[in-house]
């Protein structure tokens, strides 16, 4: 199998470096400095800088190198060209997740501690920490400190979380205020179809978790009740780590996506009570076939 290019990852790392250091338009981005920071050769850095030039983020000057064309505040840090962030592109993220779930990391940690522990540069570490912060299981403290937030860390709490989700999601669908969102249903159908028709074999754990989270949160959002939606978002944040930690049986995912599509079909057919009952059974069934290793 051909090795996947690291240039997209380096491109994203440069963007994160610019944001982290609050760089301004006109500042120099020395190739060797970036190569040293990311612990790679100059070649992938040069390729990434050329990509950023085509995106209008940097400009090349003969015999001088590359310079920013905009302030950091205007730089987008998403993966370029809409490419999904595959889990294999960020092993540090999953090392932190595994270590936190295993109790190897204290509730409060400093950037210097983590840099020593994982033997990475600050810019590389911050890329992972910012992703974790966006997902809601760590928050930044004043200075260079970070604090992990509460998560589900035991088999019992994991199972209780599924019971909670099953009850809340079923009742949300039965509320008089429930109104299907046609556009969101269309998007969800497209994602679930793609996942079931091959995505389950190639998508990362994070991408699968995100797709299924968004499906269930979309259904609850149709209840028009912010309290129900906030409750589901909170439990999904709490269970993220343990979901990454469990043994994934990808062969079950086509059935899961088929059940998701069936729920959409029932709601669109006006059979909401039947859909709510099926949704409850679907969630409880998922809890029984997943296997936490904690």
mmCIF file of N, CA, C and O in Angstrom, residues 32-135:
data_model
loop_
_atom_site.group_PDB
_atom_site.id
_atom_site.type_symbol
_atom_site.label_atom_id
_atom_site.label_comp_id
_atom_site.label_asym_id
_atom_site.label_seq_id
_atom_site.Cartn_x
_atom_site.Cartn_y
_atom_site.Cartn_z
ATOM 1 N N UNK A 32 13.158 25.858 7.743
ATOM 2 C CA UNK A 32 13.923 25.016 8.657
ATOM 3 C C UNK A 32 13.364 25.084 10.070
ATOM 4 O O UNK A 32 13.312 24.079 10.780
ATOM 5 N N UNK A 33 12.926 26.248 10.472
ATOM 6 C CA UNK A 33 12.338 26.387 11.801
ATOM 7 C C UNK A 33 11.082 25.514 11.933
ATOM 8 O O UNK A 33 10.880 24.838 12.939
ATOM 9 N N UNK A 34 10.242 25.518 10.903
ATOM 10 C CA UNK A 34 9.024 24.699 10.932
ATOM 11 C C UNK A 34 9.363 23.220 10.899
ATOM 12 O O UNK A 34 8.737 22.412 11.599
ATOM 13 N N UNK A 35 10.357 22.852 10.091
ATOM 14 C CA UNK A 35 10.769 21.450 10.026
ATOM 15 C C UNK A 35 11.256 20.968 11.395
ATOM 16 O O UNK A 35 10.930 19.859 11.826
ATOM 17 N N UNK A 36 12.020 21.809 12.081
ATOM 18 C CA UNK A 36 12.501 21.456 13.413
ATOM 19 C C UNK A 36 11.341 21.341 14.404
ATOM 20 O O UNK A 36 11.312 20.434 15.248
ATOM 21 N N UNK A 37 10.389 22.252 14.308
ATOM 22 C CA UNK A 37 9.253 22.260 15.231
ATOM 23 C C UNK A 37 8.394 21.011 15.076
ATOM 24 O O UNK A 37 7.891 20.461 16.061
ATOM 25 N N UNK A 38 8.207 20.551 13.820
ATOM 26 C CA UNK A 38 7.344 19.402 13.558
ATOM 27 C C UNK A 38 8.121 18.095 13.452
ATOM 28 O O UNK A 38 7.539 17.046 13.210
ATOM 29 N N UNK A 39 9.462 18.194 13.586
ATOM 30 C CA UNK A 39 10.317 17.014 13.547
ATOM 31 C C UNK A 39 10.160 16.236 12.242
ATOM 32 O O UNK A 39 9.981 15.008 12.229
ATOM 33 N N UNK A 40 10.228 16.961 11.146
ATOM 34 C CA UNK A 40 10.187 16.360 9.814
ATOM 35 C C UNK A 40 11.285 16.998 8.981
ATOM 36 O O UNK A 40 11.951 17.943 9.414
ATOM 37 N N UNK A 41 11.490 16.489 7.757
ATOM 38 C CA UNK A 41 12.460 17.088 6.859
ATOM 39 C C UNK A 41 11.872 18.350 6.239
ATOM 40 O O UNK A 41 10.685 18.657 6.404
ATOM 41 N N UNK A 42 12.689 19.058 5.486
ATOM 42 C CA UNK A 42 12.222 20.290 4.850
ATOM 43 C C UNK A 42 11.240 20.016 3.714
ATOM 44 O O UNK A 42 10.412 20.877 3.386
ATOM 45 N N UNK A 43 11.323 18.841 3.091
ATOM 46 C CA UNK A 43 10.504 18.549 1.908
ATOM 47 C C UNK A 43 9.000 18.659 2.162
ATOM 48 O O UNK A 43 8.298 19.380 1.433
ATOM 49 N N UNK A 44 8.440 17.974 3.173
ATOM 50 C CA UNK A 44 6.995 18.112 3.408
ATOM 51 C C UNK A 44 6.597 19.516 3.847
ATOM 52 O O UNK A 44 5.483 19.962 3.569
ATOM 53 N N UNK A 45 7.511 20.222 4.527
ATOM 54 C CA UNK A 45 7.217 21.602 4.922
ATOM 55 C C UNK A 45 7.131 22.491 3.691
ATOM 56 O O UNK A 45 6.218 23.314 3.559
ATOM 57 N N UNK A 46 8.078 22.315 2.763
ATOM 58 C CA UNK A 46 8.041 23.087 1.519
ATOM 59 C C UNK A 46 6.766 22.806 0.739
ATOM 60 O O UNK A 46 6.135 23.723 0.192
ATOM 61 N N UNK A 47 6.369 21.523 0.682
ATOM 62 C CA UNK A 47 5.140 21.155 -0.029
ATOM 63 C C UNK A 47 3.926 21.802 0.626
ATOM 64 O O UNK A 47 3.016 22.288 -0.054
ATOM 65 N N UNK A 48 3.918 21.813 1.963
ATOM 66 C CA UNK A 48 2.798 22.418 2.687
ATOM 67 C C UNK A 48 2.748 23.923 2.473
ATOM 68 O O UNK A 48 1.664 24.510 2.298
ATOM 69 N N UNK A 49 3.910 24.573 2.455
ATOM 70 C CA UNK A 49 3.954 26.024 2.238
ATOM 71 C C UNK A 49 3.474 26.379 0.829
ATOM 72 O O UNK A 49 2.793 27.397 0.630
ATOM 73 N N UNK A 50 3.821 25.541 -0.139
ATOM 74 C CA UNK A 50 3.339 25.778 -1.500
ATOM 75 C C UNK A 50 1.822 25.640 -1.562
ATOM 76 O O UNK A 50 1.144 26.395 -2.273
ATOM 77 N N UNK A 51 1.286 24.663 -0.811
ATOM 78 C CA UNK A 51 -0.159 24.500 -0.740
ATOM 79 C C UNK A 51 -0.812 25.735 -0.117
ATOM 80 O O UNK A 51 -1.831 26.237 -0.616
ATOM 81 N N UNK A 52 -0.212 26.246 0.944
ATOM 82 C CA UNK A 52 -0.746 27.440 1.600
ATOM 83 C C UNK A 52 -0.654 28.664 0.698
ATOM 84 O O UNK A 52 -1.492 29.565 0.779
ATOM 85 N N UNK A 53 0.341 28.667 -0.185
ATOM 86 C CA UNK A 53 0.447 29.770 -1.145
ATOM 87 C C UNK A 53 -0.729 29.744 -2.114
ATOM 88 O O UNK A 53 -1.312 30.786 -2.434
ATOM 89 N N UNK A 54 -1.115 28.550 -2.568
ATOM 90 C CA UNK A 54 -2.266 28.439 -3.479
ATOM 91 C C UNK A 54 -3.569 28.808 -2.766
ATOM 92 O O UNK A 54 -4.532 29.214 -3.404
ATOM 93 N N UNK A 55 -3.571 28.653 -1.437
ATOM 94 C CA UNK A 55 -4.758 29.006 -0.650
ATOM 95 C C UNK A 55 -4.777 30.485 -0.301
ATOM 96 O O UNK A 55 -5.756 30.979 0.276
ATOM 97 N N UNK A 56 -3.687 31.203 -0.610
ATOM 98 C CA UNK A 56 -3.632 32.631 -0.327
ATOM 99 C C UNK A 56 -3.256 32.973 1.092
ATOM 100 O O UNK A 56 -3.371 34.137 1.503
ATOM 101 N N UNK A 57 -2.780 31.972 1.856
ATOM 102 C CA UNK A 57 -2.420 32.217 3.251
ATOM 103 C C UNK A 57 -1.011 32.793 3.364
ATOM 104 O O UNK A 57 -0.731 33.597 4.253
ATOM 105 N N UNK A 58 -0.117 32.361 2.473
ATOM 106 C CA UNK A 58 1.258 32.866 2.470
ATOM 107 C C UNK A 58 1.634 33.308 1.062
ATOM 108 O O UNK A 58 0.956 32.969 0.083
ATOM 109 N N UNK A 59 2.720 34.070 0.961
ATOM 110 C CA UNK A 59 3.264 34.459 -0.335
ATOM 111 C C UNK A 59 4.751 34.104 -0.348
ATOM 112 O O UNK A 59 5.427 34.137 0.679
ATOM 113 N N UNK A 60 5.232 33.722 -1.513
ATOM 114 C CA UNK A 60 6.648 33.370 -1.651
ATOM 115 C C UNK A 60 7.423 34.556 -2.202
ATOM 116 O O UNK A 60 6.968 35.229 -3.129
ATOM 117 N N UNK A 61 8.578 34.826 -1.610
ATOM 118 C CA UNK A 61 9.457 35.881 -2.097
ATOM 119 C C UNK A 61 10.799 35.250 -2.487
ATOM 120 O O UNK A 61 11.379 34.495 -1.688
ATOM 121 N N UNK A 62 11.286 35.505 -3.712
ATOM 122 C CA UNK A 62 12.536 34.904 -4.186
ATOM 123 C C UNK A 62 13.689 35.115 -3.208
ATOM 124 O O UNK A 62 13.903 36.231 -2.716
ATOM 125 N N UNK A 63 14.360 34.029 -2.890
ATOM 126 C CA UNK A 63 15.541 34.034 -2.024
ATOM 127 C C UNK A 63 15.265 34.454 -0.583
ATOM 128 O O UNK A 63 16.191 34.661 0.199
ATOM 129 N N UNK A 64 14.005 34.579 -0.236
ATOM 130 C CA UNK A 64 13.664 34.984 1.132
ATOM 131 C C UNK A 64 12.750 33.971 1.835
ATOM 132 O O UNK A 64 12.786 33.851 3.050
ATOM 133 N N UNK A 65 11.946 33.271 1.064
ATOM 134 C CA UNK A 65 11.051 32.289 1.662
ATOM 135 C C UNK A 65 9.594 32.706 1.643
ATOM 136 O O UNK A 65 9.161 33.462 0.767
ATOM 137 N N UNK A 66 8.847 32.235 2.647
ATOM 138 C CA UNK A 66 7.398 32.447 2.682
ATOM 139 C C UNK A 66 7.014 33.389 3.825
ATOM 140 O O UNK A 66 7.579 33.328 4.921
ATOM 141 N N UNK A 67 5.997 34.238 3.528
ATOM 142 C CA UNK A 67 5.528 35.229 4.491
ATOM 143 C C UNK A 67 4.000 35.187 4.558
ATOM 144 O O UNK A 67 3.330 34.964 3.539
ATOM 145 N N UNK A 68 3.483 35.395 5.764
ATOM 146 C CA UNK A 68 2.027 35.405 5.951
ATOM 147 C C UNK A 68 1.374 36.562 5.199
ATOM 148 O O UNK A 68 1.926 37.667 5.156
ATOM 149 N N UNK A 69 0.207 36.302 4.647
ATOM 150 C CA UNK A 69 -0.539 37.363 3.970
ATOM 151 C C UNK A 69 -1.684 37.896 4.829
ATOM 152 O O UNK A 69 -2.383 38.815 4.422
ATOM 153 N N UNK A 70 -1.891 37.281 5.987
ATOM 154 C CA UNK A 70 -3.008 37.692 6.855
ATOM 155 C C UNK A 70 -2.644 37.449 8.308
ATOM 156 O O UNK A 70 -1.725 36.691 8.611
ATOM 157 N N UNK A 71 -3.374 38.118 9.192
ATOM 158 C CA UNK A 71 -3.171 37.912 10.625
ATOM 159 C C UNK A 71 -3.693 36.536 11.042
ATOM 160 O O UNK A 71 -4.573 35.962 10.383
ATOM 161 N N UNK A 72 -3.177 36.035 12.150
ATOM 162 C CA UNK A 72 -3.579 34.722 12.649
ATOM 163 C C UNK A 72 -5.086 34.622 12.876
ATOM 164 O O UNK A 72 -5.685 33.567 12.672
ATOM 165 N N UNK A 73 -5.692 35.720 13.309
ATOM 166 C CA UNK A 73 -7.127 35.706 13.605
ATOM 167 C C UNK A 73 -7.974 35.382 12.386
ATOM 168 O O UNK A 73 -9.114 34.921 12.514
ATOM 169 N N UNK A 74 -7.422 35.609 11.195
ATOM 170 C CA UNK A 74 -8.162 35.350 9.963
ATOM 171 C C UNK A 74 -7.823 34.002 9.330
ATOM 172 O O UNK A 74 -8.377 33.639 8.294
ATOM 173 N N UNK A 75 -6.910 33.265 9.960
ATOM 174 C CA UNK A 75 -6.479 31.982 9.414
ATOM 175 C C UNK A 75 -7.422 30.883 9.881
ATOM 176 O O UNK A 75 -7.738 30.787 11.062
ATOM 177 N N UNK A 76 -7.875 30.066 8.943
ATOM 178 C CA UNK A 76 -8.707 28.930 9.282
ATOM 179 C C UNK A 76 -7.806 27.754 9.601
ATOM 180 O O UNK A 76 -6.848 27.486 8.889
ATOM 181 N N UNK A 77 -8.134 27.003 10.674
ATOM 182 C CA UNK A 77 -7.284 25.879 11.080
ATOM 183 C C UNK A 77 -7.866 24.532 10.698
ATOM 184 O O UNK A 77 -7.349 23.496 11.081
ATOM 185 N N UNK A 78 -8.943 24.513 9.928
ATOM 186 C CA UNK A 78 -9.489 23.240 9.507
ATOM 187 C C UNK A 78 -8.543 22.581 8.516
ATOM 188 O O UNK A 78 -7.766 23.236 7.833
ATOM 189 N N UNK A 79 -8.646 21.256 8.408
ATOM 190 C CA UNK A 79 -7.802 20.531 7.478
ATOM 191 C C UNK A 79 -8.054 21.044 6.075
ATOM 192 O O UNK A 79 -9.195 21.158 5.638
ATOM 193 N N UNK A 80 -7.031 21.395 5.303
ATOM 194 C CA UNK A 80 -7.188 21.962 3.976
ATOM 195 C C UNK A 80 -7.969 21.079 3.025
ATOM 196 O O UNK A 80 -7.965 19.862 3.124
ATOM 197 N N UNK A 81 -8.618 21.740 2.066
ATOM 198 C CA UNK A 81 -9.337 21.081 0.976
ATOM 199 C C UNK A 81 -10.435 20.155 1.465
ATOM 200 O O UNK A 81 -10.850 19.247 0.773
ATOM 201 N N UNK A 82 -10.940 20.406 2.689
ATOM 202 C CA UNK A 82 -12.043 19.622 3.202
ATOM 203 C C UNK A 82 -11.704 18.187 3.539
ATOM 204 O O UNK A 82 -12.585 17.360 3.697
ATOM 205 N N UNK A 83 -10.418 17.863 3.646
ATOM 206 C CA UNK A 83 -10.031 16.499 3.943
ATOM 207 C C UNK A 83 -10.342 16.179 5.398
ATOM 208 O O UNK A 83 -10.037 16.962 6.290
ATOM 209 N N UNK A 84 -10.963 15.011 5.671
ATOM 210 C CA UNK A 84 -11.245 14.658 7.064
ATOM 211 C C UNK A 84 -9.971 14.382 7.813
ATOM 212 O O UNK A 84 -8.999 13.894 7.248
ATOM 213 N N UNK A 85 -9.976 14.715 9.107
ATOM 214 C CA UNK A 85 -8.807 14.462 9.954
ATOM 215 C C UNK A 85 -8.848 13.017 10.411
ATOM 216 O O UNK A 85 -9.550 12.652 11.340
ATOM 217 N N UNK A 86 -8.112 12.149 9.735
ATOM 218 C CA UNK A 86 -8.097 10.732 10.053
ATOM 219 C C UNK A 86 -7.374 10.495 11.364
ATOM 220 O O UNK A 86 -6.393 11.148 11.685
ATOM 221 N N UNK A 87 -7.842 9.506 12.118
ATOM 222 C CA UNK A 87 -7.243 9.263 13.421
ATOM 223 C C UNK A 87 -5.779 8.894 13.320
ATOM 224 O O UNK A 87 -4.995 9.200 14.190
ATOM 225 N N UNK A 88 -5.363 8.211 12.206
ATOM 226 C CA UNK A 88 -3.978 7.823 12.110
ATOM 227 C C UNK A 88 -3.063 9.021 11.906
ATOM 228 O O UNK A 88 -1.853 8.907 12.034
ATOM 229 N N UNK A 89 -3.620 10.189 11.560
ATOM 230 C CA UNK A 89 -2.806 11.378 11.375
ATOM 231 C C UNK A 89 -2.482 12.050 12.710
ATOM 232 O O UNK A 89 -1.663 12.948 12.750
ATOM 233 N N UNK A 90 -3.131 11.623 13.776
ATOM 234 C CA UNK A 90 -2.875 12.260 15.064
ATOM 235 C C UNK A 90 -2.791 11.221 16.173
ATOM 236 O O UNK A 90 -3.665 11.140 17.041
ATOM 237 N N UNK A 91 -1.757 10.401 16.161
ATOM 238 C CA UNK A 91 -1.619 9.390 17.220
ATOM 239 C C UNK A 91 -1.488 9.996 18.605
ATOM 240 O O UNK A 91 -1.865 9.368 19.596
ATOM 241 N N UNK A 92 -0.952 11.225 18.696
ATOM 242 C CA UNK A 92 -0.806 11.860 20.001
ATOM 243 C C UNK A 92 -2.157 12.057 20.659
ATOM 244 O O UNK A 92 -2.311 11.858 21.877
ATOM 245 N N UNK A 93 -3.151 12.447 19.889
ATOM 246 C CA UNK A 93 -4.507 12.640 20.414
ATOM 247 C C UNK A 93 -4.995 11.372 21.115
ATOM 248 O O UNK A 93 -5.514 11.414 22.236
ATOM 249 N N UNK A 94 -4.811 10.233 20.467
ATOM 250 C CA UNK A 94 -5.303 8.988 21.039
ATOM 251 C C UNK A 94 -4.423 8.484 22.179
ATOM 252 O O UNK A 94 -4.902 7.791 23.079
ATOM 253 N N UNK A 95 -3.137 8.829 22.179
ATOM 254 C CA UNK A 95 -2.291 8.485 23.330
ATOM 255 C C UNK A 95 -2.766 9.232 24.566
ATOM 256 O O UNK A 95 -2.841 8.660 25.667
ATOM 257 N N UNK A 96 -3.111 10.503 24.396
ATOM 258 C CA UNK A 96 -3.614 11.288 25.521
ATOM 259 C C UNK A 96 -4.941 10.712 26.002
ATOM 260 O O UNK A 96 -5.181 10.583 27.210
ATOM 261 N N UNK A 97 -5.824 10.356 25.066
ATOM 262 C CA UNK A 97 -7.124 9.790 25.426
ATOM 263 C C UNK A 97 -6.961 8.488 26.204
ATOM 264 O O UNK A 97 -7.592 8.294 27.252
ATOM 265 N N UNK A 98 -6.116 7.598 25.708
ATOM 266 C CA UNK A 98 -5.898 6.322 26.374
ATOM 267 C C UNK A 98 -5.283 6.526 27.765
ATOM 268 O O UNK A 98 -5.698 5.883 28.739
ATOM 269 N N UNK A 99 -4.296 7.419 27.854
ATOM 270 C CA UNK A 99 -3.631 7.647 29.140
ATOM 271 C C UNK A 99 -4.570 8.274 30.160
ATOM 272 O O UNK A 99 -4.524 7.954 31.353
ATOM 273 N N UNK A 100 -5.432 9.172 29.706
ATOM 274 C CA UNK A 100 -6.382 9.794 30.622
ATOM 275 C C UNK A 100 -7.392 8.765 31.122
ATOM 276 O O UNK A 100 -7.694 8.698 32.318
ATOM 277 N N UNK A 101 -7.896 7.938 30.232
ATOM 278 C CA UNK A 101 -8.882 6.933 30.616
ATOM 279 C C UNK A 101 -8.269 5.884 31.542
ATOM 280 O O UNK A 101 -8.933 5.357 32.433
ATOM 281 N N UNK A 102 -6.972 5.608 31.342
ATOM 282 C CA UNK A 102 -6.279 4.623 32.178
ATOM 283 C C UNK A 102 -5.826 5.210 33.511
ATOM 284 O O UNK A 102 -5.256 4.502 34.338
ATOM 285 N N UNK A 103 -6.061 6.497 33.729
ATOM 286 C CA UNK A 103 -5.682 7.127 34.990
ATOM 287 C C UNK A 103 -4.223 7.506 35.070
ATOM 288 O O UNK A 103 -3.705 7.790 36.162
ATOM 289 N N UNK A 104 -3.525 7.548 33.932
ATOM 290 C CA UNK A 104 -2.105 7.881 33.925
ATOM 291 C C UNK A 104 -1.850 9.383 33.916
ATOM 292 O O UNK A 104 -0.724 9.819 34.135
ATOM 293 N N UNK A 105 -2.883 10.168 33.636
ATOM 294 C CA UNK A 105 -2.754 11.628 33.617
ATOM 295 C C UNK A 105 -3.591 12.223 34.736
ATOM 296 O O UNK A 105 -4.755 11.850 34.927
ATOM 297 N N UNK A 106 -3.012 13.162 35.475
ATOM 298 C CA UNK A 106 -3.736 13.844 36.536
ATOM 299 C C UNK A 106 -4.821 14.750 35.947
ATOM 300 O O UNK A 106 -4.826 15.051 34.752
ATOM 301 N N UNK A 107 -5.720 15.191 36.815
ATOM 302 C CA UNK A 107 -6.802 16.064 36.358
ATOM 303 C C UNK A 107 -6.255 17.369 35.779
ATOM 304 O O UNK A 107 -6.771 17.886 34.792
ATOM 305 N N UNK A 108 -5.168 17.890 36.407
ATOM 306 C CA UNK A 108 -4.538 19.112 35.917
ATOM 307 C C UNK A 108 -3.126 18.803 35.439
ATOM 308 O O UNK A 108 -2.373 18.124 36.142
ATOM 309 N N UNK A 109 -2.797 19.286 34.258
ATOM 310 C CA UNK A 109 -1.475 19.034 33.676
ATOM 311 C C UNK A 109 -0.966 20.329 33.051
ATOM 312 O O UNK A 109 -1.740 21.225 32.697
ATOM 313 N N UNK A 110 0.347 20.401 32.905
ATOM 314 C CA UNK A 110 0.946 21.562 32.250
ATOM 315 C C UNK A 110 1.448 21.158 30.872
ATOM 316 O O UNK A 110 1.712 19.979 30.609
ATOM 317 N N UNK A 111 1.600 22.144 30.001
ATOM 318 C CA UNK A 111 2.116 21.859 28.672
ATOM 319 C C UNK A 111 3.535 21.295 28.752
ATOM 320 O O UNK A 111 3.890 20.377 27.998
ATOM 321 N N UNK A 112 4.347 21.810 29.667
ATOM 322 C CA UNK A 112 5.717 21.319 29.803
ATOM 323 C C UNK A 112 5.742 19.847 30.212
ATOM 324 O O UNK A 112 6.560 19.071 29.713
ATOM 325 N N UNK A 113 4.845 19.460 31.113
ATOM 326 C CA UNK A 113 4.767 18.060 31.532
ATOM 327 C C UNK A 113 4.432 17.170 30.342
ATOM 328 O O UNK A 113 5.058 16.121 30.133
ATOM 329 N N UNK A 114 3.444 17.575 29.579
ATOM 330 C CA UNK A 114 3.000 16.760 28.444
ATOM 331 C C UNK A 114 4.054 16.714 27.346
ATOM 332 O O UNK A 114 4.229 15.680 26.687
ATOM 333 N N UNK A 115 4.753 17.821 27.139
ATOM 334 C CA UNK A 115 5.818 17.837 26.136
ATOM 335 C C UNK A 115 6.913 16.837 26.502
ATOM 336 O O UNK A 115 7.434 16.118 25.635
ATOM 337 N N UNK A 116 7.267 16.787 27.792
ATOM 338 C CA UNK A 116 8.285 15.827 28.234
ATOM 339 C C UNK A 116 7.772 14.390 28.143
ATOM 340 O O UNK A 116 8.489 13.485 27.703
ATOM 341 N N UNK A 117 6.525 14.190 28.559
ATOM 342 C CA UNK A 117 5.960 12.847 28.588
ATOM 343 C C UNK A 117 5.867 12.231 27.192
ATOM 344 O O UNK A 117 6.199 11.050 26.992
ATOM 345 N N UNK A 118 5.413 13.043 26.219
ATOM 346 C CA UNK A 118 5.189 12.517 24.870
ATOM 347 C C UNK A 118 6.303 12.872 23.895
ATOM 348 O O UNK A 118 6.233 12.479 22.723
ATOM 349 N N UNK A 119 7.307 13.610 24.378
ATOM 350 C CA UNK A 119 8.467 13.963 23.568
ATOM 351 C C UNK A 119 8.048 14.657 22.264
ATOM 352 O O UNK A 119 8.392 14.228 21.156
ATOM 353 N N UNK A 120 7.260 15.722 22.400
ATOM 354 C CA UNK A 120 6.792 16.478 21.243
ATOM 355 C C UNK A 120 7.035 17.969 21.455
ATOM 356 O O UNK A 120 7.185 18.430 22.590
ATOM 357 N N UNK A 121 7.059 18.709 20.354
ATOM 358 C CA UNK A 121 7.200 20.159 20.423
ATOM 359 C C UNK A 121 5.883 20.780 20.892
ATOM 360 O O UNK A 121 4.813 20.181 20.758
ATOM 361 N N UNK A 122 5.960 21.998 21.414
ATOM 362 C CA UNK A 122 4.757 22.660 21.925
ATOM 363 C C UNK A 122 3.696 22.836 20.839
ATOM 364 O O UNK A 122 2.506 22.617 21.076
ATOM 365 N N UNK A 123 4.116 23.209 19.635
ATOM 366 C CA UNK A 123 3.141 23.423 18.557
ATOM 367 C C UNK A 123 2.399 22.140 18.225
ATOM 368 O O UNK A 123 1.198 22.151 17.964
ATOM 369 N N UNK A 124 3.121 21.012 18.254
ATOM 370 C CA UNK A 124 2.490 19.716 17.983
ATOM 371 C C UNK A 124 1.516 19.356 19.095
ATOM 372 O O UNK A 124 0.401 18.871 18.841
ATOM 373 N N UNK A 125 1.920 19.578 20.332
ATOM 374 C CA UNK A 125 1.056 19.283 21.470
ATOM 375 C C UNK A 125 -0.204 20.134 21.441
ATOM 376 O O UNK A 125 -1.313 19.635 21.662
ATOM 377 N N UNK A 126 -0.028 21.431 21.163
ATOM 378 C CA UNK A 126 -1.178 22.337 21.176
ATOM 379 C C UNK A 126 -2.210 21.977 20.123
ATOM 380 O O UNK A 126 -3.415 22.161 20.321
ATOM 381 N N UNK A 127 -1.762 21.438 19.008
ATOM 382 C CA UNK A 127 -2.703 21.017 17.969
ATOM 383 C C UNK A 127 -3.666 19.970 18.526
ATOM 384 O O UNK A 127 -4.884 20.045 18.325
ATOM 385 N N UNK A 128 -3.112 18.987 19.246
ATOM 386 C CA UNK A 128 -3.955 17.944 19.833
ATOM 387 C C UNK A 128 -4.805 18.489 20.970
ATOM 388 O O UNK A 128 -5.986 18.153 21.093
ATOM 389 N N UNK A 129 -4.219 19.326 21.818
ATOM 390 C CA UNK A 129 -4.971 19.878 22.947
ATOM 391 C C UNK A 129 -6.127 20.747 22.487
ATOM 392 O O UNK A 129 -7.211 20.732 23.090
ATOM 393 N N UNK A 130 -5.926 21.500 21.418
ATOM 394 C CA UNK A 130 -7.014 22.332 20.903
ATOM 395 C C UNK A 130 -8.150 21.477 20.359
ATOM 396 O O UNK A 130 -9.331 21.807 20.520
ATOM 397 N N UNK A 131 -7.805 20.372 19.720
ATOM 398 C CA UNK A 131 -8.848 19.456 19.242
ATOM 399 C C UNK A 131 -9.620 18.881 20.421
ATOM 400 O O UNK A 131 -10.850 18.814 20.406
ATOM 401 N N UNK A 132 -8.897 18.470 21.466
ATOM 402 C CA UNK A 132 -9.533 17.914 22.649
ATOM 403 C C UNK A 132 -10.440 18.954 23.311
ATOM 404 O O UNK A 132 -11.553 18.646 23.757
ATOM 405 N N UNK A 133 -9.960 20.198 23.362
ATOM 406 C CA UNK A 133 -10.759 21.276 23.961
ATOM 407 C C UNK A 133 -12.039 21.516 23.175
ATOM 408 O O UNK A 133 -13.107 21.738 23.748
ATOM 409 N N UNK A 134 -11.938 21.451 21.842
ATOM 410 C CA UNK A 134 -13.120 21.637 21.005
ATOM 411 C C UNK A 134 -14.147 20.527 21.247
ATOM 412 O O UNK A 134 -15.346 20.745 21.160
ATOM 413 N N UNK A 135 -13.667 19.332 21.581
ATOM 414 C CA UNK A 135 -14.559 18.212 21.854
ATOM 415 C C UNK A 135 -15.111 18.255 23.272
ATOM 416 O O UNK A 135 -16.021 17.501 23.608
#
